GROMACS .gro file of C-alpha atoms in nm:
model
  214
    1UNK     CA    1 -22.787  17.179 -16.868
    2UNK     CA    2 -23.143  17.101 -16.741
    3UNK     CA    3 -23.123  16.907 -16.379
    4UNK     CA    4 -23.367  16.746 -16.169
    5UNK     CA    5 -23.268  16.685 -15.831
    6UNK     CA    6 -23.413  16.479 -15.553
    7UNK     CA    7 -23.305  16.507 -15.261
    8UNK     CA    8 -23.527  16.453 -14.922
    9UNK     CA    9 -23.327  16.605 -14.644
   10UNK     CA   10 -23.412  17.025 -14.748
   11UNK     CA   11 -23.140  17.208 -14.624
   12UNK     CA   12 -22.903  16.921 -14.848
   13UNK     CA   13 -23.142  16.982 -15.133
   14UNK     CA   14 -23.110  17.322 -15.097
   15UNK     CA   15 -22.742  17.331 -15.088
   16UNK     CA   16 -22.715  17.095 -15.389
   17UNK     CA   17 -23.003  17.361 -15.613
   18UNK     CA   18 -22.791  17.656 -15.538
   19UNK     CA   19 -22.441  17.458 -15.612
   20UNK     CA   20 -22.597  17.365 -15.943
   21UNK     CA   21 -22.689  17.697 -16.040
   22UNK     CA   22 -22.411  17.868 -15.958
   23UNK     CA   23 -22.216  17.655 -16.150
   24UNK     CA   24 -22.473  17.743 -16.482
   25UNK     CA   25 -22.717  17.466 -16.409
   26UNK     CA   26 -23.095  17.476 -16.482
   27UNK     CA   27 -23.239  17.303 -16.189
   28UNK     CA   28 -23.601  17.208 -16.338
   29UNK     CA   29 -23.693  17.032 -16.044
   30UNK     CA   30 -23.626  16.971 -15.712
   31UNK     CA   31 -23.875  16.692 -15.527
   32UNK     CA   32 -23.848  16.511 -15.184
   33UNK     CA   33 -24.077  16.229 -15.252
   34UNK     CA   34 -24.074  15.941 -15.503
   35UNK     CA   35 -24.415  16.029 -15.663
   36UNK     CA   36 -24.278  16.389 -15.714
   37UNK     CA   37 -23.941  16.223 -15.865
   38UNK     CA   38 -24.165  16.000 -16.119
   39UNK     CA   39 -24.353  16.323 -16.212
   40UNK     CA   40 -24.041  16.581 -16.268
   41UNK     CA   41 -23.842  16.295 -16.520
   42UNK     CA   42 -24.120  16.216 -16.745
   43UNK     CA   43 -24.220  16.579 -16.735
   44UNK     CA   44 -23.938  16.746 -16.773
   45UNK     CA   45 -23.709  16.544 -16.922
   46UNK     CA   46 -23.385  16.628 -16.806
   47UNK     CA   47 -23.055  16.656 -16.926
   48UNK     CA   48 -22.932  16.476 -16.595
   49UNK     CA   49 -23.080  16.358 -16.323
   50UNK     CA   50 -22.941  16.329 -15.975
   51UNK     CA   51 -23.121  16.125 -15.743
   52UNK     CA   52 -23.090  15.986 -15.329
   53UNK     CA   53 -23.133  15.610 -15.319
   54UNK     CA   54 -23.393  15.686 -15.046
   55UNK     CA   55 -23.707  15.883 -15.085
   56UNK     CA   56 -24.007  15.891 -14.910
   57UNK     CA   57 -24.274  15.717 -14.848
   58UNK     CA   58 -24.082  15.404 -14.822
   59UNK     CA   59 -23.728  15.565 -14.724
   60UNK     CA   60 -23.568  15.199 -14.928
   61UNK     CA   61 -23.499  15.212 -15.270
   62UNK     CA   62 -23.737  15.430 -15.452
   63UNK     CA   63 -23.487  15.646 -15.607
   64UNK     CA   64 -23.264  15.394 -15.765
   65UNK     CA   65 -23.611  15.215 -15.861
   66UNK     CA   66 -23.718  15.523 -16.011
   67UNK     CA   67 -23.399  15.597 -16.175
   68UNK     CA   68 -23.394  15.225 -16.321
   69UNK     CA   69 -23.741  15.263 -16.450
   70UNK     CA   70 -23.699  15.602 -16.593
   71UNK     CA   71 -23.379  15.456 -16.794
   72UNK     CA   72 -23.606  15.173 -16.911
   73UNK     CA   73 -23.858  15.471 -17.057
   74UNK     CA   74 -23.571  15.665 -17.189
   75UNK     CA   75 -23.260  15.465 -17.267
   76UNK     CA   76 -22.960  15.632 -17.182
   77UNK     CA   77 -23.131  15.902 -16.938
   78UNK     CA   78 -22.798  16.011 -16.787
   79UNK     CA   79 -22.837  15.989 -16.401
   80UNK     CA   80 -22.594  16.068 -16.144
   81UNK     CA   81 -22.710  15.815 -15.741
   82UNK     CA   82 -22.603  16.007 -15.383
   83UNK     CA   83 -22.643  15.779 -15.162
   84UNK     CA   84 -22.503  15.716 -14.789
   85UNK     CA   85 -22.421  15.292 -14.875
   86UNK     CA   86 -22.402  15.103 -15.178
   87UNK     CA   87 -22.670  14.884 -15.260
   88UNK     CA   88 -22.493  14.629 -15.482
   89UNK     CA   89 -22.787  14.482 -15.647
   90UNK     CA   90 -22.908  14.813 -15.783
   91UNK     CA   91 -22.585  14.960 -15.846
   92UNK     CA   92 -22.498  14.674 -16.064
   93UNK     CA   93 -22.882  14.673 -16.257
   94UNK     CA   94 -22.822  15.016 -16.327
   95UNK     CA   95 -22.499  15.013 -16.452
   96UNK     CA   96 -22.483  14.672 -16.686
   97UNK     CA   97 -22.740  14.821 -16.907
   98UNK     CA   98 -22.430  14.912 -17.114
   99UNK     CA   99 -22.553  15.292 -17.222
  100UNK     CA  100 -22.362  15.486 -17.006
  101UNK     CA  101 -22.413  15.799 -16.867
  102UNK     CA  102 -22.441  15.692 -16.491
  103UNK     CA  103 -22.258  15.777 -16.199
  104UNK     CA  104 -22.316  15.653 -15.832
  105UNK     CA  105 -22.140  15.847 -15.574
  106UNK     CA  106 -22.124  15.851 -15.119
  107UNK     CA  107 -22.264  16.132 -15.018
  108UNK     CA  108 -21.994  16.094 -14.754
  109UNK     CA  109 -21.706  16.117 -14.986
  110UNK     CA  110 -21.805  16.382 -15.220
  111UNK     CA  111 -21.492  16.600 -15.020
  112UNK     CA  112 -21.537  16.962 -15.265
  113UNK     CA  113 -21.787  17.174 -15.488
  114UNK     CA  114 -21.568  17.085 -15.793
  115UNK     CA  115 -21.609  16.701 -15.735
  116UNK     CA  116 -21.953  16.703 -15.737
  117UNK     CA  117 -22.004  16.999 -16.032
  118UNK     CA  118 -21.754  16.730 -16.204
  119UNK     CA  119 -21.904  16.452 -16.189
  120UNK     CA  120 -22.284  16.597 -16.247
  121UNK     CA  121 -22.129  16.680 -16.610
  122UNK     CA  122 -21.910  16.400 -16.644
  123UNK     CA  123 -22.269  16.156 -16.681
  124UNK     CA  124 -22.434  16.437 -16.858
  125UNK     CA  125 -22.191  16.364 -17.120
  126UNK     CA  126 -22.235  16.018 -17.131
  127UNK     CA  127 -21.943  15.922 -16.916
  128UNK     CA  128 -21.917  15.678 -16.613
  129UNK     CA  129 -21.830  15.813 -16.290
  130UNK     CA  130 -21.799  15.592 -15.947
  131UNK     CA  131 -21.706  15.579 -15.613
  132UNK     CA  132 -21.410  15.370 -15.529
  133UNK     CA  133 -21.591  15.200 -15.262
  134UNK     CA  134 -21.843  15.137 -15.478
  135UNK     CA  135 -21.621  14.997 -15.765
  136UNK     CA  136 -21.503  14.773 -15.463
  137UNK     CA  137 -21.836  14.617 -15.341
  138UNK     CA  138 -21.859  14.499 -15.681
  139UNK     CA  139 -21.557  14.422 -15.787
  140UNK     CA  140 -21.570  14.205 -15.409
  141UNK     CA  141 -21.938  14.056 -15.516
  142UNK     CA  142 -21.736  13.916 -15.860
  143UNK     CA  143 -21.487  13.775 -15.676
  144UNK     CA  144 -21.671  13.563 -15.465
  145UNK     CA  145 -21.831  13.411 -15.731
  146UNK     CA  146 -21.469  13.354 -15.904
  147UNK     CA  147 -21.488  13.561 -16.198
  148UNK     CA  148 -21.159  13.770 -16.136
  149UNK     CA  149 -20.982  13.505 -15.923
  150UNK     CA  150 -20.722  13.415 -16.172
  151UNK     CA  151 -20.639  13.773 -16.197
  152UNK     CA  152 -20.288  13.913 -16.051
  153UNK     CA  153 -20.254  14.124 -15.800
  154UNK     CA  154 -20.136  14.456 -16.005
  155UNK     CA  155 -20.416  14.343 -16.239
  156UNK     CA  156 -20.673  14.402 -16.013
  157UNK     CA  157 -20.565  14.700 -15.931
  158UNK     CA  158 -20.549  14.820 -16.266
  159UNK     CA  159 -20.913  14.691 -16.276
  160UNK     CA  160 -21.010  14.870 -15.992
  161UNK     CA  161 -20.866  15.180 -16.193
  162UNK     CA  162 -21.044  15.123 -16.476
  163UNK     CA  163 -21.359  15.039 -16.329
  164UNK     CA  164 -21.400  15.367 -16.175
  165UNK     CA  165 -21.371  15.521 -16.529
  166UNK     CA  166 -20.954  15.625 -16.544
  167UNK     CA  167 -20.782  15.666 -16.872
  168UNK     CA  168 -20.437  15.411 -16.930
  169UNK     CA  169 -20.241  15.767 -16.822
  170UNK     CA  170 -20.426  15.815 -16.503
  171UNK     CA  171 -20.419  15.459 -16.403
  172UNK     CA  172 -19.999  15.517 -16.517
  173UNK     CA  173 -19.972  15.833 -16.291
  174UNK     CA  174 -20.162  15.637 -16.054
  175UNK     CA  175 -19.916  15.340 -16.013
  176UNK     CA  176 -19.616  15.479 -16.110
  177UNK     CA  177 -19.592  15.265 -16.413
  178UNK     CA  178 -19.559  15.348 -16.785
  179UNK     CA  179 -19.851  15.378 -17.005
  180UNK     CA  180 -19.756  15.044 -17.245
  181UNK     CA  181 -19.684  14.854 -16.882
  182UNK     CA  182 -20.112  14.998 -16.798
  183UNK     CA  183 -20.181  14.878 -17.152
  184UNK     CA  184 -20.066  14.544 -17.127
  185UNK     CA  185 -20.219  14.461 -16.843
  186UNK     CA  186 -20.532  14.624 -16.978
  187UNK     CA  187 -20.540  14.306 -17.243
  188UNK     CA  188 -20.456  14.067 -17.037
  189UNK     CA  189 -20.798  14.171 -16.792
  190UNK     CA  190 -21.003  14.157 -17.112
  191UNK     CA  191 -20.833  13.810 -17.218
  192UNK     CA  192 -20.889  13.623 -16.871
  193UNK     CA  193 -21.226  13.810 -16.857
  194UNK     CA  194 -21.313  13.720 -17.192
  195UNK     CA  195 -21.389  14.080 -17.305
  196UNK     CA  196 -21.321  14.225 -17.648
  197UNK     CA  197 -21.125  14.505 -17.517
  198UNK     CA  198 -21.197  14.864 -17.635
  199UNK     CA  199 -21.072  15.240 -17.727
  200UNK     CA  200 -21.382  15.376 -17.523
  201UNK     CA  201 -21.335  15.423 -17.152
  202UNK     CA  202 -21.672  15.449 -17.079
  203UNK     CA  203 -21.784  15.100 -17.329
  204UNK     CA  204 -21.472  14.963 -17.100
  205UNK     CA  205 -21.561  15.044 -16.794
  206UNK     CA  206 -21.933  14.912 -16.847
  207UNK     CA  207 -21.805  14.544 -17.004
  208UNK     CA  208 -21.604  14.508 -16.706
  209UNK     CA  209 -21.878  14.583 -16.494
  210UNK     CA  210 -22.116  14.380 -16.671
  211UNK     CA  211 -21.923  14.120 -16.648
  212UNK     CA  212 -21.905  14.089 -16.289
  213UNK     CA  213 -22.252  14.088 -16.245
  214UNK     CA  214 -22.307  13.755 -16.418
   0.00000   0.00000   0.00000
């Protein structure tokens, strides 16, 4: 699996190269800056890309704006955001485009090795993988505008599940429920929401998310 990584704090960079490679990563490139970033995806064309929110020289947004523009070149570009705070906006842009393959994690929260390693080759794959905070923010930003207000309160949860990309049996496990009791409430989310469920996590997971961005 080809990688590039940027990252603008070294020793973190560093850390993250050698985690990567031990774990049977290629890590193509590793940049500090957003010109670099730019470069290394359009160059190298990666199997995954994992990318800080900010990058020099503007220490903002440049690596979500890079990662949004790179997906626009390459649909589908799988690309895993570290970042120390969720940037709603952003998060939402890049995850609505409904191709999957992205992942947006707190540098904060990522706790072991494995979790990281995981979730690297989790959007690789094509999956979704994201923070619960994150799946929060937005799930919060919908509210306000009323889109899940006539949602219970064991449906939201579910929701909030969901969202951050669990399977009906985790979300069961989870709650302590049975898997037809996760299912049912599954349907009724997609019939309030007005969302033609589906057998695909991931395809869920985006729809939902979609959906609250409206």
């Amino acid at each position: 699996m080809r990688v590039v990584l940027a990252e603008d704090l070294f020793l973190l960079r560093d850390g993250l190269t050698r985690t990567l490679q031990e774990h049977g990563c290629e890590v193509v490139a590793a940049v500090d800056n957003h010109p670099a970033l730019v470069r290394a995806l359009r160059e190298e064309r990666p199997d995954v890309a994992v990318i800080d929110v900010r990058l020099p020289p503007g220490f903002t947004d440049e690596g979500l704006r890079a990662a949004l523009d790179a997906r626009r070149e390459r649909p589908g570009l799988p690309v895993l955001i570290l970042s120390q705070y969720v940037d709603q906006l952003y998060a939402q842009e890049l995850l609505a485009g409904g191709e999957g393959a992205v992942g947006y994690l707190l540098k904060d929260r990522v706790t072991h090795t494995a979790q990281f390693v995981d979730a690297v080759r989790t959007v690789a794959a094509g999956g979704t993988v994201l923070d619960p905070q994150v799946v929060a923010r937005l799930l919060a930003r919908g509210d306000a505008r009323g889109n899940t207000a006539q949602l219970t309160p064991r449906e939201h949860e579910v929701l909030r599940l969901m969202a951050e990309g669990r399977s009906n049996a985790a979300i069961a496990h989870t709650l302590h429920v049975s898997e037809s009791a996760v299912a049912k409430h599954t349907a009724s989310i997609f019939a309030k929401l007005r969302i033609e469920p589906s057998a695909d996590d991931n395809r869920r997971v985006l729809a939902v998310l979609a959906h609250l961005r409206r």
